[in-house]
C-alpha cells in the first residue's frame, strides 16, 4: 500500500519535476559550461578559458556600475511599491461595498506586459504628448523626463511600482482582513490615534503579508529589464543600465555569450545572497513584534 502511494505521489509530481529539469536544471548546467568558454553561439570554434570570464566580470567597470544601478533600483522601487500598495490596500479595505471591483481595477496593470506599459509611458512622456504640450503652453516647462539620470530612474521605478501595486495590494488586503477588530477597539479605548494605531497595531499585525510583499518586490528589482530596454536602453549615461541590460548587451549585442553567462551567474548569486540577507532582517523585525 505504501509503495502504491509512493508511485501515485511521484506520478502527480512528475510533470513539475520534468518541467524543472527541462527549463531550469538543463539551462543552468549549460550556462555554467558556457561561462568557462569564449563561444559566441555562432562560431563553430569553442575555446575553454576557465575562470577568465569571471575575473574579467569582477574587474569590469561596466559590470560594477550595472550592479550599483540595480541596487539603486532596489532602494527606490521597493519603498515606492510598498507605499503605493499599502495605500491602495487601506483605501479599498475601508470601502463599504464593491471591494472586489476596485481590486480588479487595480490588478489589471499587473496582467499587462512590461512592453505595453512601457509603450504607454513612452507615449505619455514623448515630446508632443498632451502632457508636455500642456506644460510648455501654460508654464513654459520643457521637461526631458527620461533624459536625466535621476528622473529616468525614478520614472521607471514608479511605473513598475504602479504596475505591481495591485498584486501587492491583494496580498496586503488579505492580511488586513485577518486582523481582529477587537484589537482596534482596545487601541481606541487606550486613546490611540489613527496614525499611532496604524503604525503600532496594523503594521506589526501585517508582518506575514509585508514579509511576502517586500521579498517579492526585492526579487522584481533584481530582474528589471523590459522597461529599461524599452524606455532608455540603459541610458542616459548608463544611469539605468541594470545588470540584466548588461547581460543582454554582452550576449546579443557584443556577442560575448560566455562572458555574459559568467555575469549572469554572478548576478544570480548576488541576488540570492541579497534576498537571504533581507529575509533575515525581516525575520528579526518579526521576532521583535512577537512573530516567530
C-alpha positions as a LaTeX table, in Angstrom:
\begin{tabular}{lrrr}
\hline
Residue & $x$ (\AA) & $y$ (\AA) & $z$ (\AA) \\
\hline
Unk1 & 0.00 & 0.00 & 0.00 \\
Unk2 & 2.82 & 2.37 & 0.91 \\
Unk3 & 4.66 & 1.58 & $-2.33$ \\
Unk4 & 1.49 & 2.27 & $-4.32$ \\
Unk5 & 1.07 & 5.65 & $-2.58$ \\
Unk6 & 4.69 & 6.49 & $-3.38$ \\
Unk7 & 4.14 & 5.70 & $-7.05$ \\
Unk8 & 0.96 & 7.78 & $-7.07$ \\
Unk9 & 2.79 & 10.70 & $-5.45$ \\
Unk10 & 5.65 & 10.52 & $-7.95$ \\
Unk11 & 3.17 & 10.37 & $-10.83$ \\
Unk12 & 1.48 & 13.58 & $-9.66$ \\
Unk13 & 4.77 & 15.42 & $-9.12$ \\
Unk14 & 6.47 & 14.14 & $-12.28$ \\
Unk15 & 5.14 & 16.93 & $-14.58$ \\
Unk16 & 6.63 & 19.57 & $-12.27$ \\
Unk17 & 9.91 & 17.65 & $-11.96$ \\
Unk18 & 10.16 & 17.27 & $-15.74$ \\
Unk19 & 9.37 & 20.96 & $-16.23$ \\
Unk20 & 12.04 & 21.92 & $-13.67$ \\
Unk21 & 14.62 & 19.66 & $-15.28$ \\
Unk22 & 13.98 & 20.99 & $-18.79$ \\
Unk23 & 13.56 & 24.68 & $-18.07$ \\
Unk24 & 15.80 & 25.14 & $-15.01$ \\
Unk25 & 18.43 & 22.44 & $-14.48$ \\
Unk26 & 19.41 & 21.97 & $-18.12$ \\
Unk27 & 19.76 & 25.74 & $-18.81$ \\
Unk28 & 21.68 & 26.15 & $-15.53$ \\
Unk29 & 24.20 & 23.42 & $-16.41$ \\
Unk30 & 24.52 & 24.79 & $-19.94$ \\
Unk31 & 25.07 & 28.32 & $-18.58$ \\
Unk32 & 27.82 & 27.08 & $-16.24$ \\
Unk33 & 29.53 & 25.34 & $-19.15$ \\
Unk34 & 29.14 & 28.40 & $-21.38$ \\
Unk35 & 30.64 & 30.69 & $-18.72$ \\
Unk36 & 34.04 & 28.94 & $-18.94$ \\
Unk37 & 34.26 & 29.26 & $-22.73$ \\
Unk38 & 34.63 & 32.11 & $-25.20$ \\
Unk39 & 31.87 & 30.84 & $-27.50$ \\
Unk40 & 29.69 & 33.47 & $-29.16$ \\
Unk41 & 26.95 & 30.95 & $-30.09$ \\
Unk42 & 27.74 & 31.48 & $-33.78$ \\
Unk43 & 31.29 & 30.35 & $-34.38$ \\
Unk44 & 31.97 & 26.58 & $-34.63$ \\
Unk45 & 35.15 & 27.12 & $-32.61$ \\
Unk46 & 34.80 & 26.87 & $-28.83$ \\
Unk47 & 37.76 & 27.58 & $-26.56$ \\
Unk48 & 37.95 & 26.76 & $-22.88$ \\
Unk49 & 39.05 & 29.84 & $-20.92$ \\
Unk50 & 38.48 & 28.68 & $-17.36$ \\
Unk51 & 37.67 & 31.47 & $-14.92$ \\
Unk52 & 38.87 & 34.29 & $-17.18$ \\
Unk53 & 35.30 & 35.45 & $-17.82$ \\
Unk54 & 34.60 & 35.66 & $-14.09$ \\
Unk55 & 37.81 & 37.57 & $-13.40$ \\
Unk56 & 37.02 & 39.97 & $-16.24$ \\
Unk57 & 33.48 & 40.50 & $-14.87$ \\
Unk58 & 34.73 & 41.20 & $-11.34$ \\
Unk59 & 37.16 & 43.85 & $-12.60$ \\
Unk60 & 34.96 & 45.40 & $-15.30$ \\
Unk61 & 33.85 & 49.00 & $-14.53$ \\
Unk62 & 30.72 & 48.49 & $-16.69$ \\
Unk63 & 29.64 & 45.41 & $-14.72$ \\
Unk64 & 30.37 & 47.10 & $-11.39$ \\
Unk65 & 28.35 & 50.14 & $-12.46$ \\
Unk66 & 25.42 & 47.94 & $-13.53$ \\
Unk67 & 25.41 & 46.29 & $-10.10$ \\
Unk68 & 25.25 & 49.69 & $-8.40$ \\
Unk69 & 22.40 & 50.73 & $-10.72$ \\
Unk70 & 20.50 & 47.57 & $-9.82$ \\
Unk71 & 20.79 & 48.37 & $-6.12$ \\
Unk72 & 19.66 & 51.94 & $-6.82$ \\
Unk73 & 16.51 & 50.48 & $-8.33$ \\
Unk74 & 16.15 & 48.31 & $-5.22$ \\
Unk75 & 16.42 & 51.32 & $-2.91$ \\
Unk76 & 13.94 & 53.40 & $-4.95$ \\
Unk77 & 11.48 & 50.80 & $-6.21$ \\
Unk78 & 10.81 & 48.73 & $-3.08$ \\
Unk79 & 9.66 & 51.67 & $-0.87$ \\
Unk80 & 7.60 & 53.04 & $-3.77$ \\
Unk81 & 5.86 & 49.72 & $-4.35$ \\
Unk82 & 5.29 & 49.20 & $-0.63$ \\
Unk83 & 3.80 & 52.66 & $-0.07$ \\
Unk84 & 1.55 & 52.61 & $-3.15$ \\
Unk85 & 0.29 & 49.08 & $-2.48$ \\
Unk86 & $-0.30$ & 49.89 & 1.20 \\
Unk87 & $-2.32$ & 53.00 & 0.31 \\
Unk88 & $-4.38$ & 51.02 & $-2.20$ \\
Unk89 & $-4.95$ & 48.20 & 0.29 \\
Unk90 & $-6.04$ & 50.50 & 3.12 \\
Unk91 & $-8.36$ & 52.55 & 0.90 \\
Unk92 & $-10.00$ & 49.52 & $-0.74$ \\
Unk93 & $-10.29$ & 47.68 & 2.58 \\
Unk94 & $-12.16$ & 50.66 & 4.03 \\
Unk95 & $-14.82$ & 50.68 & 1.31 \\
Unk96 & $-18.30$ & 49.56 & 2.40 \\
Unk97 & $-19.01$ & 47.69 & $-0.85$ \\
Unk98 & $-17.62$ & 46.79 & $-4.29$ \\
Unk99 & $-14.19$ & 45.93 & $-2.89$ \\
Unk100 & $-13.73$ & 43.18 & $-5.45$ \\
Unk101 & $-14.47$ & 45.53 & $-8.34$ \\
Unk102 & $-11.86$ & 48.05 & $-7.22$ \\
Unk103 & $-9.34$ & 45.29 & $-6.60$ \\
Unk104 & $-9.79$ & 44.01 & $-10.15$ \\
Unk105 & $-9.30$ & 47.56 & $-11.48$ \\
Unk106 & $-6.02$ & 47.96 & $-9.59$ \\
Unk107 & $-4.94$ & 44.42 & $-10.50$ \\
Unk108 & $-5.34$ & 44.88 & $-14.27$ \\
Unk109 & $-1.99$ & 46.69 & $-14.83$ \\
Unk110 & $-0.22$ & 43.68 & $-13.31$ \\
Unk111 & $-1.71$ & 41.47 & $-16.02$ \\
Unk112 & $-0.38$ & 43.68 & $-18.82$ \\
Unk113 & 3.07 & 43.06 & $-20.25$ \\
Unk114 & 6.02 & 45.29 & $-19.50$ \\
Unk115 & 6.24 & 46.20 & $-23.19$ \\
Unk116 & 2.66 & 47.51 & $-23.25$ \\
Unk117 & 3.15 & 49.50 & $-20.05$ \\
Unk118 & 6.41 & 50.95 & $-21.36$ \\
Unk119 & 4.80 & 52.00 & $-24.63$ \\
Unk120 & 2.01 & 53.79 & $-22.72$ \\
Unk121 & 4.54 & 55.66 & $-20.56$ \\
Unk122 & 6.71 & 56.40 & $-23.59$ \\
Unk123 & 3.74 & 57.95 & $-25.37$ \\
Unk124 & 2.70 & 59.88 & $-22.27$ \\
Unk125 & 6.19 & 61.39 & $-21.83$ \\
Unk126 & 7.03 & 61.97 & $-25.50$ \\
Unk127 & 7.85 & 65.50 & $-26.65$ \\
Unk128 & 4.48 & 66.09 & $-28.36$ \\
Unk129 & 2.34 & 64.29 & $-25.80$ \\
Unk130 & $-0.69$ & 66.17 & $-24.38$ \\
Unk131 & 1.08 & 66.37 & $-21.01$ \\
Unk132 & 4.21 & 68.04 & $-22.38$ \\
Unk133 & 2.24 & 70.29 & $-24.74$ \\
Unk134 & 0.17 & 71.47 & $-21.76$ \\
Unk135 & 3.25 & 72.08 & $-19.60$ \\
Unk136 & 5.02 & 74.01 & $-22.36$ \\
Unk137 & 1.95 & 76.05 & $-23.27$ \\
Unk138 & 0.87 & 77.03 & $-19.75$ \\
Unk139 & 4.07 & 77.03 & $-17.70$ \\
Unk140 & 6.86 & 77.14 & $-20.27$ \\
Unk141 & 8.28 & 73.87 & $-18.94$ \\
Unk142 & 10.16 & 71.76 & $-21.47$ \\
Unk143 & 10.94 & 68.64 & $-19.48$ \\
Unk144 & 13.04 & 65.77 & $-20.82$ \\
Unk145 & 11.56 & 63.18 & $-18.48$ \\
Unk146 & 13.88 & 60.32 & $-19.44$ \\
Unk147 & 16.88 & 62.48 & $-20.36$ \\
Unk148 & 18.39 & 62.93 & $-16.89$ \\
Unk149 & 19.76 & 60.07 & $-14.76$ \\
Unk150 & 17.69 & 60.64 & $-11.62$ \\
Unk151 & 14.37 & 61.32 & $-13.36$ \\
Unk152 & 14.79 & 58.29 & $-15.64$ \\
Unk153 & 15.44 & 56.02 & $-12.66$ \\
Unk154 & 12.53 & 57.49 & $-10.69$ \\
Unk155 & 10.06 & 57.25 & $-13.60$ \\
Unk156 & 10.92 & 53.64 & $-14.38$ \\
Unk157 & 10.70 & 52.71 & $-10.69$ \\
Unk158 & 7.36 & 54.49 & $-10.34$ \\
Unk159 & 5.99 & 52.81 & $-13.47$ \\
Unk160 & 6.91 & 49.33 & $-12.25$ \\
Unk161 & 5.61 & 50.12 & $-8.75$ \\
Unk162 & 2.28 & 51.22 & $-10.26$ \\
Unk163 & 2.16 & 48.05 & $-12.35$ \\
Unk164 & 2.85 & 45.77 & $-9.38$ \\
Unk165 & 0.84 & 47.66 & $-6.74$ \\
Unk166 & $-2.45$ & 45.86 & $-7.48$ \\
Unk167 & $-0.87$ & 42.46 & $-6.94$ \\
Unk168 & 0.88 & 43.53 & $-3.75$ \\
Unk169 & $-2.29$ & 45.26 & $-2.50$ \\
Unk170 & $-4.18$ & 42.00 & $-2.91$ \\
Unk171 & $-1.72$ & 40.31 & $-0.55$ \\
Unk172 & $-1.92$ & 43.17 & 1.95 \\
Unk173 & $-5.73$ & 43.22 & 1.91 \\
Unk174 & $-5.78$ & 39.55 & 2.84 \\
Unk175 & $-3.54$ & 40.45 & 5.78 \\
Unk176 & $-5.78$ & 43.36 & 6.80 \\
Unk177 & $-8.82$ & 41.10 & 6.71 \\
Unk178 & $-7.18$ & 38.70 & 9.17 \\
Unk179 & $-6.65$ & 41.37 & 11.86 \\
Unk180 & $-9.18$ & 41.09 & 14.67 \\
Unk181 & $-11.24$ & 44.29 & 15.04 \\
Unk182 & $-11.20$ & 43.88 & 18.82 \\
Unk183 & $-7.53$ & 44.92 & 18.71 \\
Unk184 & $-8.50$ & 48.24 & 17.14 \\
Unk185 & $-11.26$ & 48.72 & 19.71 \\
Unk186 & $-8.77$ & 48.14 & 22.52 \\
Unk187 & $-6.36$ & 50.65 & 20.96 \\
Unk188 & $-9.15$ & 53.23 & 20.63 \\
Unk189 & $-10.10$ & 52.75 & 24.29 \\
Unk190 & $-6.47$ & 53.45 & 25.23 \\
Unk191 & $-6.67$ & 56.77 & 23.38 \\
Unk192 & $-4.52$ & 55.76 & 20.42 \\
Unk193 & $-4.95$ & 57.98 & 17.34 \\
Unk194 & $-5.26$ & 56.74 & 13.77 \\
Unk195 & $-1.61$ & 57.19 & 12.82 \\
Unk196 & $-0.35$ & 55.61 & 16.04 \\
Unk197 & $-2.81$ & 52.73 & 15.68 \\
Unk198 & $-1.71$ & 52.16 & 12.10 \\
Unk199 & 2.00 & 52.23 & 12.98 \\
Unk200 & 1.81 & 50.34 & 16.28 \\
Unk201 & $-1.03$ & 47.89 & 15.53 \\
Unk202 & $-1.71$ & 47.49 & 11.81 \\
Unk203 & 1.88 & 47.35 & 10.55 \\
Unk204 & 3.11 & 44.76 & 13.11 \\
Unk205 & $-0.02$ & 42.65 & 12.58 \\
Unk206 & 0.59 & 42.77 & 8.81 \\
Unk207 & 4.04 & 41.20 & 9.19 \\
Unk208 & 3.35 & 37.99 & 7.19 \\
Unk209 & 1.85 & 39.96 & 4.29 \\
Unk210 & 4.54 & 42.64 & 4.43 \\
Unk211 & 7.24 & 39.96 & 4.52 \\
Unk212 & 5.84 & 38.43 & 1.33 \\
Unk213 & 5.42 & 41.77 & $-0.45$ \\
Unk214 & 8.91 & 43.02 & 0.39 \\
Unk215 & 10.62 & 39.80 & $-0.68$ \\
Unk216 & 8.64 & 39.76 & $-3.95$ \\
Unk217 & 9.47 & 43.42 & $-4.60$ \\
Unk218 & 13.15 & 42.83 & $-3.97$ \\
Unk219 & 13.08 & 39.96 & $-6.46$ \\
Unk220 & 11.43 & 42.21 & $-9.05$ \\
Unk221 & 14.04 & 44.95 & $-8.56$ \\
Unk222 & 16.83 & 42.49 & $-9.36$ \\
Unk223 & 15.11 & 41.44 & $-12.60$ \\
Unk224 & 14.28 & 44.82 & $-14.16$ \\
Unk225 & 14.92 & 44.66 & $-17.90$ \\
Unk226 & 11.92 & 45.14 & $-20.20$ \\
Unk227 & 11.04 & 48.64 & $-19.05$ \\
Unk228 & 14.65 & 49.82 & $-19.17$ \\
Unk229 & 15.21 & 48.29 & $-22.60$ \\
Unk230 & 12.03 & 49.84 & $-23.98$ \\
Unk231 & 12.33 & 53.33 & $-22.48$ \\
Unk232 & 16.01 & 54.21 & $-22.07$ \\
Unk233 & 18.15 & 51.36 & $-23.37$ \\
Unk234 & 20.23 & 51.71 & $-20.22$ \\
Unk235 & 20.76 & 55.48 & $-20.57$ \\
Unk236 & 21.15 & 58.29 & $-20.08$ \\
Unk237 & 24.87 & 57.85 & $-19.42$ \\
Unk238 & 24.21 & 54.24 & $-18.30$ \\
Unk239 & 22.18 & 55.55 & $-15.34$ \\
Unk240 & 19.55 & 52.81 & $-15.82$ \\
Unk241 & 21.88 & 50.10 & $-17.14$ \\
Unk242 & 20.95 & 47.26 & $-14.78$ \\
Unk243 & 22.88 & 44.02 & $-14.81$ \\
Unk244 & 20.09 & 42.44 & $-16.85$ \\
Unk245 & 20.75 & 45.07 & $-19.53$ \\
Unk246 & 24.49 & 44.45 & $-19.27$ \\
Unk247 & 23.96 & 40.70 & $-19.72$ \\
Unk248 & 21.75 & 41.34 & $-22.75$ \\
Unk249 & 24.25 & 43.74 & $-24.33$ \\
Unk250 & 27.17 & 41.41 & $-23.83$ \\
Unk251 & 25.31 & 38.33 & $-25.08$ \\
Unk252 & 23.32 & 39.69 & $-28.03$ \\
Unk253 & 24.97 & 42.98 & $-28.98$ \\
Unk254 & 28.66 & 42.27 & $-28.40$ \\
Unk255 & 28.22 & 38.50 & $-28.93$ \\
Unk256 & 30.27 & 37.68 & $-25.83$ \\
Unk257 & 28.00 & 34.87 & $-24.73$ \\
Unk258 & 30.49 & 33.17 & $-22.42$ \\
Unk259 & 31.24 & 36.45 & $-20.68$ \\
Unk260 & 27.51 & 37.25 & $-20.41$ \\
Unk261 & 26.87 & 33.85 & $-18.87$ \\
Unk262 & 29.55 & 34.48 & $-16.25$ \\
Unk263 & 27.92 & 37.83 & $-15.40$ \\
Unk264 & 24.51 & 36.15 & $-15.11$ \\
Unk265 & 25.84 & 33.54 & $-12.69$ \\
Unk266 & 27.45 & 36.24 & $-10.55$ \\
Unk267 & 24.21 & 38.24 & $-10.67$ \\
Unk268 & 22.17 & 35.19 & $-9.64$ \\
Unk269 & 24.49 & 34.52 & $-6.70$ \\
Unk270 & 24.34 & 38.15 & $-5.54$ \\
Unk271 & 20.55 & 38.16 & $-5.94$ \\
Unk272 & 20.04 & 35.06 & $-3.78$ \\
Unk273 & 22.51 & 36.36 & $-1.18$ \\
Unk274 & 20.82 & 39.78 & $-1.05$ \\
Unk275 & 17.36 & 38.27 & $-0.70$ \\
Unk276 & 18.69 & 35.99 & 2.04 \\
Unk277 & 20.10 & 38.96 & 3.98 \\
Unk278 & 16.86 & 40.93 & 3.61 \\
Unk279 & 14.83 & 37.91 & 4.76 \\
Unk280 & 16.99 & 37.61 & 7.87 \\
Unk281 & 16.46 & 41.29 & 8.64 \\
Unk282 & 12.70 & 40.92 & 8.19 \\
Unk283 & 12.65 & 37.82 & 10.41 \\
Unk284 & 14.42 & 39.73 & 13.20 \\
Unk285 & 11.90 & 42.56 & 12.86 \\
Unk286 & 9.09 & 40.00 & 13.08 \\
Unk287 & 10.57 & 38.42 & 16.19 \\
Unk288 & 10.67 & 41.82 & 17.90 \\
Unk289 & 6.94 & 42.12 & 17.21 \\
Unk290 & 6.06 & 38.67 & 18.57 \\
Unk291 & 6.23 & 36.66 & 15.32 \\
Unk292 & 8.31 & 33.51 & 15.45 \\
\hline
\end{tabular}
